[in-house]
Amino acid sequence: MTTRRQFNKLAAMGTLGLAAPTILSSKAFAADKPIKIGASVSLTGPLASTRAGEIGYQLWRDDVNAAGGLLGRKVEFVIYDDQSSASNVPAIYSKLVDVDKVDVLISPYGANLSAPLMPFIKQRNLFMVGMFALAGNDRARSNKYFHACPWGPDSMLGWARGFFDIAKSINAKRIAIINSDLEFSSSAAQGGAQVAKEYGMEVVMNQSYPPNTSDFSAILRNINNVAPDAVFVCSYPADSAAIIRGVKEIGINDSVQIFGGSMIGPQYGSLLGSLGEDLNGLVNITTFVPEPTLQSPGIESFFKRYTPIAIEQKLDPLGFYIPPFYYVAGQIIEAGVKGSESVDIEKMAQYLHANPIDTIVGKVAFNDIGDWTKRRTLMIQIQNVKGNDINQFREPGKQVILDPAELKSGNLITPYNAARKAS
């Protein structure tokens, strides 16, 4: 429940125009009450770049309404700006449920904003689609939570497994792990350490750093001193950029076969463009790249419509990482409503647990806590990038898929120093 203090804070934010809801709607429908979907999006603050995902919501809403809505009813979004602050999230979602009376919820972006929401979702027995939270439902274990992103079951380990599968394939034995001291990065590093142990690898360095760290020279020198075979990095965009620039300045030990793994930032157009060929050789996680093994009419149509909108609104012009999965969030709700012929959340959840669904990123099935039953996170290597032209990343062959095997589109270049120089 929302406390008086939380409601007062939300009211004050609304007065300042900081949390004013955005009602996204389409053509007029019959007199039936619309189906309302509630969410928060980081329209402002440090995570504002993730607002490109809102285009995914808009495109799905327009598509479903153009096809007659759901159960003949128009679909509307009620969206508030969470200002990238976890402290705003509980009050926003209480208002969505108790005041706006939305039918279903979609979570904020990522683990840090979603974590404070999960006890409320569990306690109130609400239906919610999760957005990019690593291990988002592992603790609450709600049976009405369905993840829109492809982390797969046991996601804390699954997030790292692709990197360590590649390391294992080249007989890497000595691993260095570094991570930002925040919830997501700490969880990813913990998962990496567990997978390394499972594979019989020795973690020769395991170091976290404060989230405001900008100088990584000491950490990189420590890595060089221990001469690992692989370096697993769990970082956020600012740290990721600083680490890549630090490697360019200081250099990396020739012992390192692969470098990267869990670096957030090089998935976005802004960092791909600014770092350019300095990213060559990086082996890193992502969700979508324009490789032939991932193409489909649905995803091609999505980007054909997404790109001009993103460019006009000065958002991520590539949009590979987040926006398609915001469209998928709508498709999950659509499948639940159509499949159960209802907006009853019990019936929707039962349908989604029992039936795989089709999305623009492929067929998806859910386990008992709403994770995808099969891991489809991608481990890619950036290869043969020249200069800083962002448009080269729209071409295949620049971010080749190494894992999972069924989507593989190229071969690993190793060691890391050789891959950095590849052309």
Coordinates of C-alpha atoms in Angstrom, one line a residue:
M1 CA 0.0 0.0 0.0
T2 CA 1.1 3.6 -0.6
T3 CA 1.9 5.5 2.5
R4 CA 0.7 9.1 3.0
R5 CA 4.3 10.2 2.7
Q6 CA 4.8 8.4 -0.6
F7 CA 1.6 9.8 -2.1
N8 CA 2.6 13.3 -1.0
K9 CA 6.0 12.8 -2.7
L10 CA 4.3 11.6 -5.9
A11 CA 1.9 14.5 -5.8
A12 CA 4.8 17.0 -5.5
M13 CA 6.5 15.4 -8.4
G14 CA 3.4 15.7 -10.5
T15 CA 3.2 19.4 -9.6
L16 CA 6.7 19.9 -10.9
G17 CA 5.9 18.0 -14.1
L18 CA 8.4 15.3 -13.2
A19 CA 6.0 12.4 -12.9
A20 CA 3.1 13.4 -15.0
P21 CA 1.6 10.3 -16.7
T22 CA 1.8 9.9 -20.4
I23 CA -1.4 8.3 -21.8
L24 CA -0.6 6.6 -25.0
S25 CA -3.6 5.8 -27.1
S26 CA -4.7 5.3 -30.7
K27 CA -7.8 5.5 -32.8
A28 CA -11.3 5.7 -31.2
F29 CA -13.0 2.5 -30.3
A30 CA -16.5 1.5 -29.2
A31 CA -17.7 2.5 -25.8
D32 CA -15.9 -0.5 -24.1
K33 CA -13.5 0.5 -21.3
P34 CA -9.9 0.4 -22.6
I35 CA -7.4 -2.2 -21.3
K36 CA -4.9 -0.1 -19.3
I37 CA -1.2 -1.1 -19.0
G38 CA 0.8 0.7 -16.3
A39 CA 4.5 1.2 -16.3
S40 CA 7.3 3.6 -15.3
V41 CA 10.0 4.6 -17.7
S42 CA 13.2 6.5 -17.0
L43 CA 12.3 9.6 -19.0
T44 CA 14.9 11.6 -17.1
G45 CA 17.9 10.9 -14.9
P46 CA 21.0 8.7 -15.4
L47 CA 19.0 5.9 -17.1
A48 CA 17.2 8.3 -19.5
S49 CA 18.8 6.6 -22.5
T50 CA 16.6 3.6 -21.8
R51 CA 13.5 5.6 -22.8
A52 CA 14.1 4.5 -26.3
G53 CA 12.2 1.4 -25.2
E54 CA 9.0 3.4 -25.0
I55 CA 9.0 3.4 -28.8
G56 CA 8.6 -0.4 -28.5
Y57 CA 5.5 0.1 -26.4
Q58 CA 4.1 2.7 -28.9
L59 CA 4.6 0.5 -31.9
W60 CA 3.1 -2.6 -30.3
R61 CA 0.1 -0.5 -29.0
D62 CA -0.5 0.9 -32.5
D63 CA -0.3 -2.5 -34.1
V64 CA -2.7 -4.2 -31.7
N65 CA -5.2 -1.3 -31.8
A66 CA -5.0 -1.2 -35.6
A67 CA -5.9 -4.9 -35.6
G68 CA -9.0 -4.2 -33.4
G69 CA -7.5 -4.1 -29.9
L70 CA -7.7 -6.9 -27.3
L71 CA -11.0 -8.5 -26.9
G72 CA -12.4 -5.6 -29.0
R73 CA -11.1 -3.1 -26.5
K74 CA -8.6 -0.3 -27.1
V75 CA -5.2 -0.6 -25.4
E76 CA -3.8 2.3 -23.5
F77 CA -0.6 2.8 -21.6
V78 CA -0.3 4.9 -18.4
I79 CA 3.3 5.8 -18.0
Y80 CA 5.1 7.8 -15.3
D81 CA 8.7 9.1 -15.2
D82 CA 10.5 7.3 -12.4
Q83 CA 13.5 9.8 -12.9
S84 CA 15.8 6.8 -12.8
S85 CA 15.4 6.6 -9.0
A86 CA 14.4 3.4 -7.2
S87 CA 12.9 5.5 -4.3
N88 CA 10.2 6.8 -6.7
V89 CA 9.1 3.3 -7.9
P90 CA 6.9 2.1 -5.0
A91 CA 4.7 5.2 -5.0
I92 CA 4.4 5.2 -8.8
Y93 CA 3.2 1.6 -8.9
S94 CA 0.9 2.0 -5.9
K95 CA -0.8 4.9 -7.8
L96 CA -1.0 2.8 -11.0
V97 CA -2.8 0.1 -9.1
D98 CA -4.9 2.0 -6.6
V99 CA -5.7 5.2 -8.4
D100 CA -5.3 4.6 -12.1
K101 CA -6.7 1.0 -11.8
V102 CA -4.5 -0.4 -14.6
D103 CA -5.2 -4.0 -15.6
V104 CA -1.6 -5.2 -15.9
L105 CA 1.8 -3.8 -15.1
I106 CA 5.2 -3.7 -16.8
S107 CA 8.2 -3.2 -14.5
P108 CA 10.8 -0.3 -14.6
Y109 CA 14.1 -0.9 -16.4
G110 CA 16.7 -3.1 -14.8
A111 CA 17.4 -4.8 -11.5
N112 CA 18.1 -1.7 -9.4
L113 CA 14.7 -0.1 -10.1
S114 CA 12.7 -3.3 -10.1
A115 CA 14.0 -4.8 -6.8
P116 CA 12.1 -2.5 -4.5
L117 CA 8.9 -3.3 -6.4
M118 CA 8.9 -7.0 -6.1
P119 CA 7.6 -7.4 -2.5
F120 CA 4.6 -5.2 -3.5
I121 CA 3.9 -7.3 -6.6
K122 CA 4.1 -10.5 -4.5
Q123 CA 2.0 -9.2 -1.6
R124 CA -0.8 -7.8 -3.9
N125 CA -0.7 -10.8 -6.2
L126 CA -0.3 -8.6 -9.4
F127 CA 0.5 -9.5 -13.0
M128 CA 3.7 -7.9 -14.2
V129 CA 6.0 -8.2 -17.2
G130 CA 9.7 -7.7 -16.2
M131 CA 12.1 -5.6 -18.1
F132 CA 15.8 -6.4 -18.0
A133 CA 16.1 -7.2 -14.3
L134 CA 18.7 -9.9 -13.8
A135 CA 17.3 -12.6 -11.5
G136 CA 14.3 -10.3 -11.1
N137 CA 11.9 -12.8 -9.7
D138 CA 14.3 -15.2 -8.1
R139 CA 13.5 -14.0 -4.5
A140 CA 9.8 -13.1 -4.8
R141 CA 9.0 -16.1 -7.0
S142 CA 5.7 -14.7 -8.1
N143 CA 3.7 -16.9 -10.5
K144 CA 2.3 -13.9 -12.3
Y145 CA 5.6 -12.4 -13.4
F146 CA 6.8 -13.0 -16.9
H147 CA 10.2 -11.8 -18.2
A148 CA 10.4 -10.0 -21.6
C149 CA 14.1 -10.6 -21.9
P150 CA 16.1 -13.7 -22.8
W151 CA 18.2 -14.3 -19.7
G152 CA 16.8 -17.9 -19.4
P153 CA 16.4 -20.0 -16.3
D154 CA 18.8 -19.5 -13.4
S155 CA 19.6 -16.2 -15.0
M156 CA 22.4 -15.2 -12.6
L157 CA 24.5 -18.1 -13.8
G158 CA 23.0 -18.1 -17.3
W159 CA 24.0 -14.4 -17.9
A160 CA 27.7 -15.5 -17.5
R161 CA 27.6 -19.0 -18.9
G162 CA 28.1 -18.0 -22.6
F163 CA 31.4 -16.2 -21.8
F164 CA 32.7 -19.1 -19.8
D165 CA 31.6 -21.6 -22.4
I166 CA 33.8 -19.7 -24.9
A167 CA 36.7 -19.5 -22.3
K168 CA 36.4 -23.2 -21.7
S169 CA 36.5 -24.0 -25.4
I170 CA 39.9 -22.4 -25.7
N171 CA 41.2 -24.0 -22.5
A172 CA 41.3 -20.9 -20.4
K173 CA 42.1 -21.8 -16.8
R174 CA 42.9 -18.6 -14.9
I175 CA 40.2 -16.0 -14.6
A176 CA 40.2 -12.3 -13.4
I177 CA 36.8 -10.8 -12.4
I178 CA 36.1 -7.1 -11.8
N179 CA 32.7 -5.5 -11.1
S180 CA 31.0 -2.3 -10.1
D181 CA 29.7 -2.5 -6.6
L182 CA 26.0 -2.3 -7.6
E183 CA 23.2 -4.9 -7.5
F184 CA 23.3 -5.9 -11.1
S185 CA 27.0 -6.0 -11.5
S186 CA 27.6 -7.8 -8.2
S187 CA 25.0 -10.4 -9.2
A188 CA 26.6 -10.9 -12.6
A189 CA 30.1 -11.2 -11.0
Q190 CA 28.8 -13.7 -8.4
G191 CA 27.3 -15.8 -11.2
G192 CA 30.6 -15.7 -13.2
A193 CA 32.6 -16.9 -10.1
Q194 CA 30.2 -19.8 -9.7
V195 CA 30.4 -20.8 -13.3
A196 CA 34.2 -20.6 -13.2
K197 CA 34.2 -22.9 -10.2
E198 CA 31.8 -25.3 -11.9
Y199 CA 34.2 -25.4 -14.9
G200 CA 37.3 -26.0 -12.7
M201 CA 38.8 -22.6 -13.5
E202 CA 40.9 -20.7 -11.0
V203 CA 39.7 -17.1 -10.1
V204 CA 43.1 -15.4 -9.7
M205 CA 41.6 -12.0 -9.1
N206 CA 38.1 -10.9 -7.9
Q207 CA 37.8 -7.2 -7.3
S208 CA 34.9 -4.8 -7.0
Y209 CA 35.1 -1.1 -7.4
P210 CA 32.9 1.9 -6.3
P211 CA 30.3 2.9 -8.9
N212 CA 31.8 6.3 -9.4
T213 CA 35.2 5.0 -10.4
S214 CA 36.6 6.6 -13.5
D215 CA 40.3 5.7 -13.4
F216 CA 41.0 2.0 -13.9
S217 CA 44.7 2.2 -14.4
A218 CA 45.5 0.5 -11.0
I219 CA 42.9 -2.3 -11.6
L220 CA 44.3 -2.9 -15.2
R221 CA 47.8 -3.0 -13.9
N222 CA 46.7 -5.6 -11.2
I223 CA 45.2 -7.7 -14.0
N224 CA 48.4 -7.5 -16.0
N225 CA 50.4 -8.6 -12.9
V226 CA 48.3 -11.8 -12.4
A227 CA 48.4 -12.6 -16.2
P228 CA 45.0 -14.3 -16.5
D229 CA 43.7 -16.3 -19.5
A230 CA 40.3 -14.5 -19.4
V231 CA 39.0 -11.2 -17.9
F232 CA 35.3 -11.1 -17.0
V233 CA 34.1 -7.5 -16.5
C234 CA 30.7 -6.5 -15.0
S235 CA 30.3 -2.8 -15.5
Y236 CA 27.9 0.0 -16.4
P237 CA 28.2 2.4 -19.4
A238 CA 30.5 5.0 -17.9
D239 CA 32.8 2.4 -16.3
S240 CA 32.7 0.3 -19.5
A241 CA 33.9 3.3 -21.6
A242 CA 36.6 4.1 -19.0
I243 CA 37.8 0.5 -19.0
I244 CA 38.1 0.3 -22.8
R245 CA 40.0 3.6 -22.9
G246 CA 42.2 2.4 -20.1
V247 CA 43.1 -0.8 -22.0
K248 CA 44.0 1.3 -25.0
E249 CA 46.3 3.5 -22.8
I250 CA 47.9 0.9 -20.6
G251 CA 47.7 -2.2 -22.7
I252 CA 46.7 -5.7 -21.6
N253 CA 48.8 -8.7 -20.9
D254 CA 49.4 -11.0 -23.9
S255 CA 48.2 -13.9 -21.7
V256 CA 44.5 -12.7 -22.0
Q257 CA 42.6 -14.7 -24.6
I258 CA 39.2 -13.1 -24.2
F259 CA 38.1 -9.9 -22.4
G260 CA 34.6 -8.6 -21.6
G261 CA 31.5 -10.7 -20.8
S262 CA 29.1 -8.5 -18.9
M263 CA 29.8 -4.9 -19.8
I264 CA 26.7 -2.7 -20.2
G265 CA 27.2 0.2 -22.6
P266 CA 28.7 -1.2 -25.8
Q267 CA 25.2 -2.4 -26.7
Y268 CA 24.1 1.3 -27.3
G269 CA 24.6 3.3 -30.4
S270 CA 26.2 6.2 -28.4
L271 CA 29.1 4.1 -27.1
L272 CA 29.4 2.0 -30.2
G273 CA 30.0 5.2 -32.1
S274 CA 32.2 7.0 -29.6
L275 CA 34.5 4.0 -28.9
G276 CA 34.4 2.7 -32.5
E277 CA 37.4 0.5 -33.4
D278 CA 38.7 0.6 -29.8
L279 CA 36.0 -2.0 -29.2
N280 CA 37.5 -4.5 -31.6
G281 CA 38.1 -7.9 -29.9
L282 CA 35.6 -7.3 -27.0
V283 CA 33.6 -10.5 -26.3
N284 CA 30.4 -9.3 -24.6
I285 CA 26.8 -10.0 -23.8
T286 CA 23.8 -8.5 -25.7
T287 CA 20.3 -9.3 -26.8
F288 CA 20.1 -8.5 -30.5
V289 CA 22.6 -7.7 -33.4
P290 CA 21.9 -7.6 -37.1
E291 CA 23.4 -11.0 -37.9
P292 CA 21.8 -13.2 -40.5
T293 CA 21.0 -15.9 -37.9
L294 CA 18.6 -13.5 -36.1
Q295 CA 16.8 -11.9 -39.0
S296 CA 13.0 -12.4 -39.4
P297 CA 10.2 -10.4 -41.1
G298 CA 9.0 -9.3 -37.6
I299 CA 12.3 -7.8 -36.5
E300 CA 13.0 -6.2 -39.8
S301 CA 9.6 -4.5 -39.8
F302 CA 10.2 -3.4 -36.2
F303 CA 13.5 -1.6 -37.0
K304 CA 12.1 -0.1 -40.3
R305 CA 9.6 1.7 -38.1
Y306 CA 11.8 2.3 -35.0
T307 CA 14.8 3.9 -36.7
P308 CA 13.1 7.1 -38.1
I309 CA 11.3 7.7 -34.8
A310 CA 14.4 7.3 -32.7
I311 CA 16.5 9.6 -35.0
E312 CA 13.7 12.3 -34.9
Q313 CA 13.6 12.1 -31.0
K314 CA 17.4 11.9 -30.7
L315 CA 17.3 8.5 -29.0
D316 CA 19.5 5.4 -29.7
P317 CA 19.5 5.3 -33.5
L318 CA 20.4 1.6 -33.5
G319 CA 18.1 0.4 -30.7
F320 CA 19.4 -3.2 -30.7
Y321 CA 19.6 -3.8 -27.0
I322 CA 16.3 -2.6 -25.4
P323 CA 13.5 -1.5 -27.8
P324 CA 12.6 -4.8 -29.5
F325 CA 12.0 -6.3 -26.0
Y326 CA 9.7 -3.5 -25.0
Y327 CA 7.6 -4.6 -28.1
V328 CA 7.9 -8.2 -26.8
A329 CA 6.5 -7.1 -23.4
G330 CA 3.3 -6.0 -25.2
Q331 CA 3.2 -9.3 -27.1
I332 CA 3.4 -11.3 -23.9
I333 CA 0.3 -9.3 -22.5
E334 CA -1.4 -9.8 -25.9
A335 CA -0.8 -13.5 -25.9
G336 CA -2.1 -13.8 -22.3
V337 CA -5.3 -11.9 -23.0
K338 CA -6.0 -13.6 -26.3
G339 CA -5.1 -17.0 -25.2
S340 CA -7.2 -16.9 -22.0
E341 CA -9.9 -14.7 -23.7
S342 CA -9.8 -12.7 -20.6
V343 CA -8.0 -9.9 -18.6
D344 CA -8.3 -12.1 -15.5
I345 CA -4.8 -12.3 -14.3
E346 CA -5.1 -15.8 -12.9
K347 CA -6.3 -17.1 -16.3
M348 CA -3.7 -15.1 -18.2
A349 CA -0.9 -16.5 -16.0
Q350 CA -2.1 -20.0 -16.4
Y351 CA -2.2 -19.6 -20.2
L352 CA 1.3 -18.2 -20.4
H353 CA 2.8 -20.9 -18.2
A354 CA 1.2 -23.6 -20.3
N355 CA 1.8 -22.3 -23.9
P356 CA 4.8 -21.0 -25.8
I357 CA 4.1 -17.7 -27.6
D358 CA 5.4 -16.2 -30.8
T359 CA 7.3 -12.9 -30.6
I360 CA 9.4 -10.7 -33.0
V361 CA 12.5 -12.3 -31.4
G362 CA 11.3 -15.8 -31.7
K363 CA 9.2 -18.4 -29.9
V364 CA 9.2 -18.0 -26.1
A365 CA 8.2 -20.3 -23.3
F366 CA 8.2 -19.6 -19.6
N367 CA 9.1 -21.6 -16.5
D368 CA 7.3 -21.4 -13.1
I369 CA 8.8 -18.0 -12.2
G370 CA 8.4 -16.5 -15.6
D371 CA 11.9 -16.8 -16.9
W372 CA 12.4 -18.1 -20.5
T373 CA 12.9 -21.8 -20.4
K374 CA 15.8 -21.5 -22.8
R375 CA 18.7 -19.0 -22.5
R376 CA 18.9 -16.8 -25.6
T377 CA 21.3 -14.1 -24.4
L378 CA 24.0 -13.5 -27.0
M379 CA 27.7 -13.5 -26.5
I380 CA 29.2 -11.6 -29.4
Q381 CA 32.7 -10.4 -30.5
I382 CA 33.2 -7.0 -32.0
Q383 CA 35.3 -7.4 -35.1
N384 CA 36.7 -5.4 -38.0
V385 CA 35.3 -2.1 -36.9
K386 CA 37.0 0.9 -38.6
G387 CA 36.8 4.4 -37.3
N388 CA 33.7 5.7 -35.5
D389 CA 30.9 5.6 -38.1
I390 CA 27.9 4.3 -36.3
N391 CA 26.2 3.0 -39.5
Q392 CA 28.8 0.2 -39.9
F393 CA 27.1 -1.5 -36.9
R394 CA 24.0 -1.9 -39.0
E395 CA 25.9 -4.3 -41.1
P396 CA 26.5 -8.0 -40.3
G397 CA 30.0 -9.1 -39.5
K398 CA 30.8 -6.3 -36.9
Q399 CA 29.2 -8.0 -33.9
V400 CA 29.5 -11.7 -34.7
I401 CA 27.5 -14.2 -32.5
L402 CA 29.7 -16.8 -30.8
D403 CA 27.1 -18.2 -28.4
P404 CA 24.5 -19.8 -28.3
A405 CA 25.7 -22.3 -30.9
E406 CA 22.4 -22.5 -32.8
L407 CA 22.7 -18.7 -33.5
K408 CA 26.5 -18.6 -34.2
S409 CA 27.4 -16.3 -37.1
G410 CA 31.2 -16.2 -36.9
N411 CA 34.4 -17.4 -35.2
L412 CA 36.3 -16.1 -32.2
I413 CA 39.5 -14.2 -32.9
T414 CA 42.0 -14.7 -30.1
P415 CA 44.1 -13.7 -28.2
Y416 CA 42.5 -10.4 -27.2
N417 CA 45.5 -8.3 -28.3
A418 CA 45.3 -9.9 -31.8
A419 CA 41.6 -9.3 -32.0
R420 CA 42.0 -5.7 -31.1
K421 CA 44.2 -5.2 -34.1
A422 CA 42.1 -7.3 -36.6
S423 CA 40.9 -5.6 -39.7

